[in-house]
Short mmCIF file of C-alpha atoms in Angstrom, two decimals:
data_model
loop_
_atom_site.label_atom_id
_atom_site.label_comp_id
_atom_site.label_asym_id
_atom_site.label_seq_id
_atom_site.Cartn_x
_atom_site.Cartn_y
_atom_site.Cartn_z
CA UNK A 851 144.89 7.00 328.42
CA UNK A 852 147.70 8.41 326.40
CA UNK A 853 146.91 7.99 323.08
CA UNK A 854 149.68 8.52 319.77
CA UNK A 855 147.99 9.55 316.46
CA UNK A 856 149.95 9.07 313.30
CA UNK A 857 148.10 10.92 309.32
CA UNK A 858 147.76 9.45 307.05
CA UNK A 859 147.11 5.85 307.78
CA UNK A 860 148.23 5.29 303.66
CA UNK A 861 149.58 7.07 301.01
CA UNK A 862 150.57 6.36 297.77
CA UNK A 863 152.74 8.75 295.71
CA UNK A 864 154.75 9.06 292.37
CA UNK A 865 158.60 8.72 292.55
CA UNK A 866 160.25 12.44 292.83
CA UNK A 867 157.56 13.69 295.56
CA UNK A 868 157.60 14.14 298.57
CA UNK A 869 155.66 13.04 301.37
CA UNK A 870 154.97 14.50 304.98
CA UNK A 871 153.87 11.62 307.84
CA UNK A 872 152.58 13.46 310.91
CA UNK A 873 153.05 12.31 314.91
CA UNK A 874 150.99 13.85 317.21
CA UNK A 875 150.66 12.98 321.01
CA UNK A 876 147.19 13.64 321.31
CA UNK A 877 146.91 14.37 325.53
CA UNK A 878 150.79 14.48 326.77
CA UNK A 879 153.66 16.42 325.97
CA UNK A 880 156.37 14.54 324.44
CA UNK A 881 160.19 16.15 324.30
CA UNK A 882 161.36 13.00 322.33
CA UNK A 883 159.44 10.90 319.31
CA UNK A 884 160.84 7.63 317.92
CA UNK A 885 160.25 6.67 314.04
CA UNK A 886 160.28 3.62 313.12
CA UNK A 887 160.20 1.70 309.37
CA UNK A 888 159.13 -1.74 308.84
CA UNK A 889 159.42 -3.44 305.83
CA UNK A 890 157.19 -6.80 305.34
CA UNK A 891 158.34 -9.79 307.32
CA UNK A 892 161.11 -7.70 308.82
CA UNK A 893 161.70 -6.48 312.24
CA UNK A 894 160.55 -2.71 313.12
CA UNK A 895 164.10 -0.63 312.89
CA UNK A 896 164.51 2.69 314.38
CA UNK A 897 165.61 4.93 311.99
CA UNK A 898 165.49 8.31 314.42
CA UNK A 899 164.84 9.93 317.64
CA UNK A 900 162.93 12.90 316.94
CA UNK A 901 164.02 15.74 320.17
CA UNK A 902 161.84 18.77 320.29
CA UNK A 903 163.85 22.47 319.52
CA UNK A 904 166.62 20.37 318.42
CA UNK A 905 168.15 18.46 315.62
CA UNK A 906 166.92 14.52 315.29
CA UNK A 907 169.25 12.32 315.77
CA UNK A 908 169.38 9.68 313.38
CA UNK A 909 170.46 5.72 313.32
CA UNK A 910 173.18 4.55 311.34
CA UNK A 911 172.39 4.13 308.02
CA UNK A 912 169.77 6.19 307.72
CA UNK A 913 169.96 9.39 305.60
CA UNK A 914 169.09 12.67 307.11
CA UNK A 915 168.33 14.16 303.73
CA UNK A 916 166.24 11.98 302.56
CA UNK A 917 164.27 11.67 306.08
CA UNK A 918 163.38 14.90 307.21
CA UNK A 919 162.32 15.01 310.69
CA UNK A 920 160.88 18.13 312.16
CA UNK A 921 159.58 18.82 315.54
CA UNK A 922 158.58 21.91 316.51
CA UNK A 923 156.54 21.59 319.15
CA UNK A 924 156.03 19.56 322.25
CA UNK A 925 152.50 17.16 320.31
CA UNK A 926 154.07 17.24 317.09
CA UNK A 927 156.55 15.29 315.08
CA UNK A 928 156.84 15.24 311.36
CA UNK A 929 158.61 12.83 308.83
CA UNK A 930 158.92 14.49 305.41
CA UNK A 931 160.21 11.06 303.09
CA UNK A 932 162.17 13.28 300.16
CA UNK A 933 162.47 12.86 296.38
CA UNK A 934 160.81 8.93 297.35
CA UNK A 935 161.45 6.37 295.32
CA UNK A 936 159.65 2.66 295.09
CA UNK A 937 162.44 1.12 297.52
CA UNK A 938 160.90 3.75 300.16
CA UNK A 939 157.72 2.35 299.88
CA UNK A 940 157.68 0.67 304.32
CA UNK A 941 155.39 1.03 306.88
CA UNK A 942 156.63 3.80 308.84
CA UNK A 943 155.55 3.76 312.81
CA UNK A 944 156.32 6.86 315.62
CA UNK A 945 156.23 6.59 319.38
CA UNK A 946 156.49 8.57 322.34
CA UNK A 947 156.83 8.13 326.11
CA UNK A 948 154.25 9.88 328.39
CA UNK A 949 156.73 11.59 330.87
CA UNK A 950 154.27 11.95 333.42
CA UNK A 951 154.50 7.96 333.76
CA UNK A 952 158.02 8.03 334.47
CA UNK A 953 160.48 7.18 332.32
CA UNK A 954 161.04 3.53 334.29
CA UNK A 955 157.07 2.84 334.28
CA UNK A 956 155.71 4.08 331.38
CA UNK A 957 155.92 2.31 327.56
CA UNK A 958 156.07 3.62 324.50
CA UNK A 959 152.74 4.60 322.61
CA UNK A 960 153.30 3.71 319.35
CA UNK A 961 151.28 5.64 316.61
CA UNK A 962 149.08 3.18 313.93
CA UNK A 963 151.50 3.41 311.32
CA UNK A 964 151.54 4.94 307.93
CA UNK A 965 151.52 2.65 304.94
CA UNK A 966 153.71 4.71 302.43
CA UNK A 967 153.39 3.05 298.72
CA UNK A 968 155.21 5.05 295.78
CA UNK A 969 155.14 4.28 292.31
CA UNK B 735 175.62 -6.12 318.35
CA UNK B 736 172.09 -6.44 319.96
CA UNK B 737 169.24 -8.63 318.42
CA UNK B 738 165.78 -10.36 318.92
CA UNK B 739 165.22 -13.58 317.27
CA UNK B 740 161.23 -14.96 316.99
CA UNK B 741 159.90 -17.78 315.84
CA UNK B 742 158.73 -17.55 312.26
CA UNK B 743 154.93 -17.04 311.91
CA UNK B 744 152.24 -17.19 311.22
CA UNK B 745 150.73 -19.41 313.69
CA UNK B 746 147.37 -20.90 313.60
CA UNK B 747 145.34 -22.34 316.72
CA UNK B 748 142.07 -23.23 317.71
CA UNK B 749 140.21 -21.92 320.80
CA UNK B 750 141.43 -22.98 324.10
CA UNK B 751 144.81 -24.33 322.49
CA UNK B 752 148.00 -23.73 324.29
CA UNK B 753 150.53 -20.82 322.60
CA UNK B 754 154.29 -20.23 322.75
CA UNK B 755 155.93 -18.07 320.91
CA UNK B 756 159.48 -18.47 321.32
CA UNK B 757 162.11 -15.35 321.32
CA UNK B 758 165.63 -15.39 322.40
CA UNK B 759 167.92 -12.35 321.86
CA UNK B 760 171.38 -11.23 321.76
CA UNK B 761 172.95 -8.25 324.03
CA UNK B 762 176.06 -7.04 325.17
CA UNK B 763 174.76 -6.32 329.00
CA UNK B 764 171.91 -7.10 330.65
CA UNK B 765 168.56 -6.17 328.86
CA UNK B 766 165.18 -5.31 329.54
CA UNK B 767 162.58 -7.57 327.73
CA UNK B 768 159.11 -6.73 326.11
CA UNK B 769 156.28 -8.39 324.37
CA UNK B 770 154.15 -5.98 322.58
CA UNK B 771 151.37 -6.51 320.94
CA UNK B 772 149.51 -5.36 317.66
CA UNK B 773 145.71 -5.96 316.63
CA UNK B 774 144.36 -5.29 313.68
CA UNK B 775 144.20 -1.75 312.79
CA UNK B 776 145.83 -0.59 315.44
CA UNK B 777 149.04 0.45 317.02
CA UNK B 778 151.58 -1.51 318.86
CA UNK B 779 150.53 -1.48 322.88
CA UNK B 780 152.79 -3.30 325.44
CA UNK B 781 152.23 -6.67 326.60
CA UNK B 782 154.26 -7.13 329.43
CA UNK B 783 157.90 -6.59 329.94
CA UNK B 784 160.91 -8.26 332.69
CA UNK B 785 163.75 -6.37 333.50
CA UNK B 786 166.11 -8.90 335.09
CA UNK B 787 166.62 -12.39 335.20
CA UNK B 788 164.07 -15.08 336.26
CA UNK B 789 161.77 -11.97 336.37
CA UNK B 790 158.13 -13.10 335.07
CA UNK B 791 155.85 -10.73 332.82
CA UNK B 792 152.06 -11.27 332.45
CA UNK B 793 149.26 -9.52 331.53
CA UNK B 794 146.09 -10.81 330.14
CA UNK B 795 146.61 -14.60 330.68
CA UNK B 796 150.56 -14.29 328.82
CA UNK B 797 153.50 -15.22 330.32
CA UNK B 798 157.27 -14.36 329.71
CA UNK B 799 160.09 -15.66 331.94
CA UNK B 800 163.02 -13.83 331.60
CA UNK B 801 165.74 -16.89 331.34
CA UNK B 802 169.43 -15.32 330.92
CA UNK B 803 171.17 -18.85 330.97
CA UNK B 804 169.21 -19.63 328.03
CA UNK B 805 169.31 -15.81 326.56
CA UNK B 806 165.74 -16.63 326.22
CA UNK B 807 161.58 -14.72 326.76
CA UNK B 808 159.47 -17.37 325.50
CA UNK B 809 155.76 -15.67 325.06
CA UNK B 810 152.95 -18.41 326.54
CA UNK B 811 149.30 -18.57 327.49
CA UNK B 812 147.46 -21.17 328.43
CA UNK B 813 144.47 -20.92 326.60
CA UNK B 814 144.02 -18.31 323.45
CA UNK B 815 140.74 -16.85 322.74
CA UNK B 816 139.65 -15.76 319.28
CA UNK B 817 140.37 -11.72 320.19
CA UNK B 818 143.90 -12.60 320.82
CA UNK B 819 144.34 -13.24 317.20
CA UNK B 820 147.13 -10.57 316.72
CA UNK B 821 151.11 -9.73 315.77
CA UNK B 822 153.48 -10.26 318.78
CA UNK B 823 156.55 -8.52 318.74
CA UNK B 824 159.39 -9.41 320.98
CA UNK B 825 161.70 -6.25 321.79
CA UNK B 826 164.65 -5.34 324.18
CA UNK B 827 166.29 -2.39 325.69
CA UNK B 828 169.93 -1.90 327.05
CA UNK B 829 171.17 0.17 329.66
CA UNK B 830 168.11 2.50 330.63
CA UNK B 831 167.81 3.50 326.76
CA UNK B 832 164.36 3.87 324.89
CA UNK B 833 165.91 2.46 321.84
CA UNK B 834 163.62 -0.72 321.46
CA UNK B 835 165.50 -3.50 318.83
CA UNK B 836 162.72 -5.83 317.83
CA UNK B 837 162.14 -9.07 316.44
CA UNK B 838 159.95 -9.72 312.90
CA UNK B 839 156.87 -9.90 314.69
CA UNK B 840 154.68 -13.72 314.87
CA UNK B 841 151.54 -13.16 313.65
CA UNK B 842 148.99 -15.47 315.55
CA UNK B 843 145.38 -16.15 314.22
CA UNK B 844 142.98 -18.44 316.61
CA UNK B 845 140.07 -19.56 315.22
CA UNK B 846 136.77 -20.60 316.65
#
């Protein structure tokens, strides 16, 4: 079945770098990819919809230069956290619809999430 | 604005015990429901889902009935098993959109 892979699984950085999370839908195309942050005993938010070709567009709140989101092609979605700091330190999730299911049919496979720690 | 409410976890049962998780949400329209589901080390993965009221989702021995006088989509199964040990997430949609709004998630551990 459709399968969403998310690298790393963990990372754990010093504050000023940078980090890249990748999203790739491993045996469908996917025009749109969802990212989503979770911090611990919180609810998953969406912070972005991630459209190939085109800009993201991002949830209110969130800011664009600090959460780069590229996606360039039609498996791929990237999350580049910016200059991170400890408060970005979540577990950040992606997701993507397999169109050939139909958009009223099919769920969204979510990635295993990426455990993002900085120090 | 829209929001899922769960019961706070984490929950603890034995074998063959009875499970509800309770979830009730807040919309402005009509949503579409969702119970996902996360084991360990892996993703989330869809449980079941309703899309109107009195609709009832199952899958795997759960049950959700999708009560709008109650604004309610109560998870239940009769009798957990050790491999459901997992964290259930309660979710909606409005008005055809993939935006998912969750709840915190009810992390339920059955033991032998």
């Amino acid at each position: 079945g459709a399968v969403v892979s998310q690298h790393p699984s963990w990372v754990i950085c010093k504050s000023g770098t940078s980090v890249k999370i990748e999203c790739r839908s491993l045996d469908f195309q996917a025009t749109t990819m969802f990212w989503y942050r979770q911090f611990p005993k919180q609810s998953l938010m969406l912070m972005a919809t991630s459209n190939e070709g085109s800009k993201a567009t991002y949830e209110q709140g969130v800011e664009k230069d600090k959460f780069l989101i590229n996606h360039a092609s039609l498996t791929l979605s990237t999350l580049t956290v910016t200059s991170a700091h400890p408060e970005d330190s979540s577990f950040y999730i992606c997701s993507a619809r397999d169109p050939r299911q139909g958009i009223d049919n099919s769920p969204l496979h979510f990635g295993n999430g990426t455990r993002l720690t900085v120090t | 604005g829209n929001s899922v409410t769960q019961m706070e976890g984490p929950v603890t049962l034995s074998e063959e015990a009875f499970l509800t998780i309770n979830c009730t949400y807040t919309a402005t329209g009509y949503p579409s429901l969702f119970w996902y589901v996360q084991y360990p080390g892996e993703g989330l993965q869809l449980l079941l889902k309703a899309t109107k009221a009195d609709d009832k989702g199952s899958n795997k021995g759960f049950e959700a009935t999708y009560r709008k006088e109650t604004t309610s989509f109560h998870l239940e199964k009769g009798s957990v098993q050790v491999s459901d040990s997992a964290v259930y997430f309660c979710a909606l949609t409005l008005g055809g959109s993939e935006k998912l709004v969750f709840g915190k998630g009810t992390k339920l551990t059955v033991n032998p």
